[in-house]
């Protein structure tokens, strides 16, 4: 499925359930999204993370609404908890089934996102592991000199910012070396087309969601 259409579909589903209070619809969406993730070989570790992420806010909302809210509606509380899981699983579907490079290319080609934003975001995401390694090396170098740099130390972040500034210059030079010119027309080595099946999946999914919201009880 085209990444831009997939992102649009997940955003529309998330927006739709934000204004509804349908526990059964949320459960159906959770099961469907879980099936999609299993079809893309979801690992047990990622599944456990997806299940644990909404636990604390879910319990807080459930206890607040069910125990202290007007009417003590536990059904409404469980509906809110299931909504959290829909958000998390929808984000998991987007994250685990689509690479950042493919998404950036799709947003640039299909949604006409400016190239500097598409590749700037891609560069920021790809540089995160390098930032982590740099912070570790800075702390190790500090220990060798007898200085213990904690995670709240301003010196640690100052050195990391200096490294990031140097990387930004290197990245700009590398992009210019590879022929990137801001505002100039570009060709694409890899085309990300939108097919009729993508539009059909989007429209059909939205229609099915509306039918479920109308037909199933609250």
Coordinates of N, CA and C in Angstrom, one line a residue, residues 118-214:
X118 N 11.5 16.9 3.6 CA 11.5 15.4 3.5 C 12.9 14.9 3.9
X119 N 13.9 15.4 3.2 CA 15.2 14.8 3.5 C 15.8 15.4 4.8
X120 N 15.4 16.5 5.2 CA 15.8 17.0 6.5 C 15.3 16.1 7.6
X121 N 14.0 15.8 7.6 CA 13.4 14.9 8.6 C 14.1 13.5 8.5
X122 N 14.4 13.0 7.3 CA 15.0 11.7 7.1 C 16.4 11.7 7.7
X123 N 17.1 12.8 7.5 CA 18.5 13.0 8.0 C 18.5 13.0 9.6
X124 N 17.5 13.7 10.1 CA 17.4 13.8 11.6 C 17.1 12.4 12.2
X125 N 16.2 11.6 11.6 CA 15.9 10.3 12.1 C 17.1 9.4 12.0
X126 N 17.9 9.5 10.9 CA 19.0 8.6 10.7 C 20.2 9.0 11.6
X127 N 20.2 10.2 12.0 CA 21.4 10.6 12.8 C 21.2 10.3 14.3
X128 N 20.0 9.9 14.7 CA 19.7 9.6 16.1 C 20.7 8.5 16.7
X129 N 20.9 7.4 16.0 CA 21.9 6.4 16.6 C 23.3 7.0 16.7
X130 N 23.7 7.9 15.8 CA 25.0 8.5 15.9 C 25.1 9.4 17.1
X131 N 24.0 10.1 17.4 CA 23.9 11.0 18.6 C 24.1 10.2 19.8
X132 N 23.4 9.0 19.9 CA 23.5 8.1 21.1 C 24.9 7.7 21.3
X133 N 25.6 7.3 20.2 CA 27.0 6.8 20.3 C 27.9 7.9 20.7
X134 N 27.6 9.2 20.2 CA 28.5 10.3 20.6 C 28.3 10.7 22.1
X135 N 27.1 10.6 22.6 CA 26.9 10.9 24.0 C 27.6 9.9 24.8
X136 N 27.6 8.6 24.4 CA 28.3 7.6 25.2 C 29.8 7.8 25.2
X137 N 30.3 8.2 24.0 CA 31.8 8.4 23.9 C 32.2 9.7 24.7
X138 N 31.3 10.7 24.8 CA 31.6 11.9 25.6 C 31.7 11.5 27.0
X139 N 30.7 10.7 27.5 CA 30.7 10.3 28.9 C 31.9 9.5 29.3
X140 N 32.3 8.6 28.3 CA 33.5 7.7 28.6 C 34.8 8.6 28.6
X141 N 34.9 9.6 27.7 CA 36.0 10.5 27.7 C 36.1 11.3 29.0
X142 N 34.9 11.7 29.5 CA 34.9 12.4 30.7 C 35.4 11.6 31.9
X143 N 35.0 10.3 31.9 CA 35.4 9.4 33.0 C 36.9 9.2 33.0
X144 N 37.5 9.2 31.8 CA 39.0 9.0 31.6 C 39.7 10.2 32.2
X145 N 39.1 11.3 32.3 CA 39.7 12.5 32.8 C 39.2 12.8 34.3
X146 N 38.5 11.8 34.8 CA 38.0 11.9 36.2 C 36.8 12.8 36.3
X147 N 36.0 13.0 35.2 CA 34.8 13.8 35.3 C 33.6 12.9 35.0
X148 N 32.7 12.9 35.9 CA 31.5 12.1 35.7 C 30.4 12.9 35.1
X149 N 30.1 12.8 33.9 CA 29.0 13.6 33.2 C 27.7 12.9 33.3
X150 N 26.8 13.3 34.2 CA 25.5 12.8 34.3 C 24.6 13.2 33.2
X151 N 23.4 12.6 33.0 CA 22.5 12.9 31.9 C 22.0 14.3 32.1
X152 N 22.0 14.9 33.3 CA 21.5 16.2 33.4 C 22.6 17.3 33.4
X153 N 23.8 16.9 33.1 CA 25.0 17.8 33.0 C 24.9 18.7 31.8
X154 N 25.0 20.0 32.0 CA 25.0 20.9 30.8 C 26.2 20.7 29.9
X155 N 27.3 20.3 30.5 CA 28.5 20.1 29.6 C 28.3 19.0 28.6
X156 N 27.6 18.0 29.0 CA 27.3 16.8 28.1 C 26.5 17.3 26.9
X157 N 25.4 18.1 27.2 CA 24.6 18.6 26.1 C 25.3 19.6 25.3
X158 N 26.1 20.4 25.9 CA 26.9 21.4 25.1 C 27.8 20.8 24.1
X159 N 28.5 19.7 24.5 CA 29.4 19.0 23.6 C 28.6 18.3 22.5
X160 N 27.4 17.7 22.9 CA 26.6 17.1 21.9 C 26.1 18.1 20.9
X161 N 25.7 19.3 21.3 CA 25.2 20.3 20.4 C 26.4 20.7 19.4
X162 N 27.6 20.8 19.9 CA 28.7 21.2 19.0 C 28.9 20.1 18.0
X163 N 28.8 18.8 18.4 CA 28.9 17.7 17.4 C 27.8 17.8 16.4
X164 N 26.6 18.1 16.8 CA 25.4 18.2 15.9 C 25.6 19.3 14.9
X165 N 26.2 20.5 15.3 CA 26.5 21.6 14.4 C 27.5 21.1 13.3
X166 N 28.5 20.4 13.7 CA 29.5 19.9 12.8 C 28.9 18.9 11.8
X167 N 28.0 18.1 12.3 CA 27.3 17.1 11.4 C 26.4 17.8 10.4
X168 N 25.8 18.9 10.8 CA 24.9 19.6 9.9 C 25.6 20.2 8.7
X169 N 26.8 20.7 9.0 CA 27.7 21.2 7.9 C 28.1 20.1 7.0
X170 N 28.5 19.0 7.6 CA 28.9 17.9 6.8 C 27.8 17.3 5.9
X171 N 26.6 17.3 6.5 CA 25.4 16.8 5.8 C 25.0 17.7 4.6
X172 N 25.1 19.1 4.8 CA 24.8 20.0 3.8 C 25.8 19.9 2.6
X173 N 27.1 19.7 3.0 CA 28.1 19.5 1.9 C 27.9 18.2 1.1
X174 N 27.5 17.2 1.9 CA 27.3 15.9 1.2 C 26.1 16.0 0.3
X175 N 25.0 16.6 0.7 CA 23.8 16.8 -0.2 C 24.1 17.6 -1.4
X176 N 24.9 18.7 -1.3 CA 25.3 19.5 -2.5 C 26.2 18.7 -3.4
X177 N 27.1 17.9 -2.8 CA 28.0 17.1 -3.6 C 27.2 16.0 -4.4
X178 N 26.1 15.5 -3.9 CA 25.3 14.6 -4.6 C 24.3 15.2 -5.5
X179 N 24.4 16.5 -5.7 CA 23.5 17.2 -6.7 C 22.3 17.8 -6.2
X180 N 22.1 17.9 -4.9 CA 20.8 18.4 -4.3 C 20.9 19.9 -4.4
X181 N 19.8 20.5 -5.0 CA 19.7 22.0 -5.1 C 18.3 22.4 -4.7
X182 N 18.2 23.2 -3.7 CA 16.9 23.6 -3.2 C 16.1 24.4 -4.2
X183 N 14.8 24.1 -4.4 CA 14.0 24.9 -5.3 C 14.1 24.5 -6.8
X184 N 15.0 23.6 -7.1 CA 15.2 23.1 -8.5 C 14.4 21.9 -8.8
X185 N 13.9 21.7 -10.0 CA 13.1 20.5 -10.3 C 14.0 19.3 -10.2
X186 N 13.4 18.2 -9.7 CA 14.1 17.0 -9.4 C 13.5 15.8 -10.1
X187 N 14.4 14.8 -10.5 CA 13.9 13.5 -10.9 C 14.0 12.5 -9.8
X188 N 13.4 11.4 -9.9 CA 13.3 10.4 -8.8 C 13.9 9.1 -9.3
X189 N 14.8 8.6 -8.6 CA 15.4 7.3 -9.0 C 14.4 6.2 -8.7
X190 N 13.6 6.4 -7.6 CA 12.6 5.4 -7.2 C 11.2 6.0 -7.2
X191 N 10.3 5.6 -8.0 CA 9.0 6.1 -8.1 C 8.1 5.4 -7.1
X192 N 7.3 6.2 -6.4 CA 6.3 5.7 -5.4 C 4.9 6.1 -6.0
X193 N 4.3 5.3 -6.8 CA 3.0 5.6 -7.4 C 1.8 5.3 -6.5
X194 N 0.7 6.0 -6.8 CA -0.5 5.7 -6.1 C -1.5 5.0 -7.0
X195 N -1.8 3.7 -6.7 CA -2.6 2.9 -7.6 C -4.1 3.1 -7.3
X196 N -5.0 2.5 -8.2 CA -6.4 2.6 -7.9 C -6.7 1.7 -6.7
X197 N -6.0 0.6 -6.5 CA -6.2 -0.3 -5.3 C -6.0 0.5 -4.0
X198 N -5.0 1.4 -4.0 CA -4.8 2.2 -2.8 C -6.0 3.1 -2.4
X199 N -6.5 3.7 -3.4 CA -7.7 4.6 -3.2 C -8.9 3.7 -2.8
X200 N -9.0 2.5 -3.4 CA -10.1 1.6 -3.1 C -10.0 1.1 -1.7
X201 N -8.8 0.8 -1.2 CA -8.7 0.4 0.2 C -9.0 1.5 1.1
X202 N -8.6 2.7 0.8 CA -8.9 3.9 1.7 C -10.4 4.1 1.8
X203 N -11.1 4.2 0.6 CA -12.5 4.5 0.6 C -13.3 3.4 1.3
X204 N -12.9 2.1 0.9 CA -13.7 1.0 1.5 C -13.5 0.9 3.0
X205 N -12.3 1.2 3.5 CA -12.0 1.1 4.9 C -12.8 2.2 5.7
X206 N -12.9 3.4 5.1 CA -13.6 4.5 5.8 C -15.1 4.1 5.8
X207 N -15.7 3.6 4.7 CA -17.1 3.2 4.6 C -17.4 2.1 5.7
X208 N -16.5 1.1 5.8 CA -16.7 0.0 6.7 C -16.7 0.6 8.2
X209 N -15.8 1.5 8.4 CA -15.7 2.1 9.8 C -17.0 2.9 10.1
X210 N -17.6 3.6 9.1 CA -18.8 4.3 9.4 C -20.0 3.4 9.6
X211 N -20.0 2.3 8.9 CA -21.1 1.3 9.1 C -21.0 0.7 10.5
X212 N -19.7 0.4 11.0 CA -19.5 -0.2 12.3 C -19.9 0.8 13.4
X213 N -19.6 2.1 13.2 CA -20.0 3.1 14.2 C -21.5 3.3 14.3
X214 N -22.2 3.1 13.2 CA -23.6 3.2 13.2 C -24.3 2.0 13.7

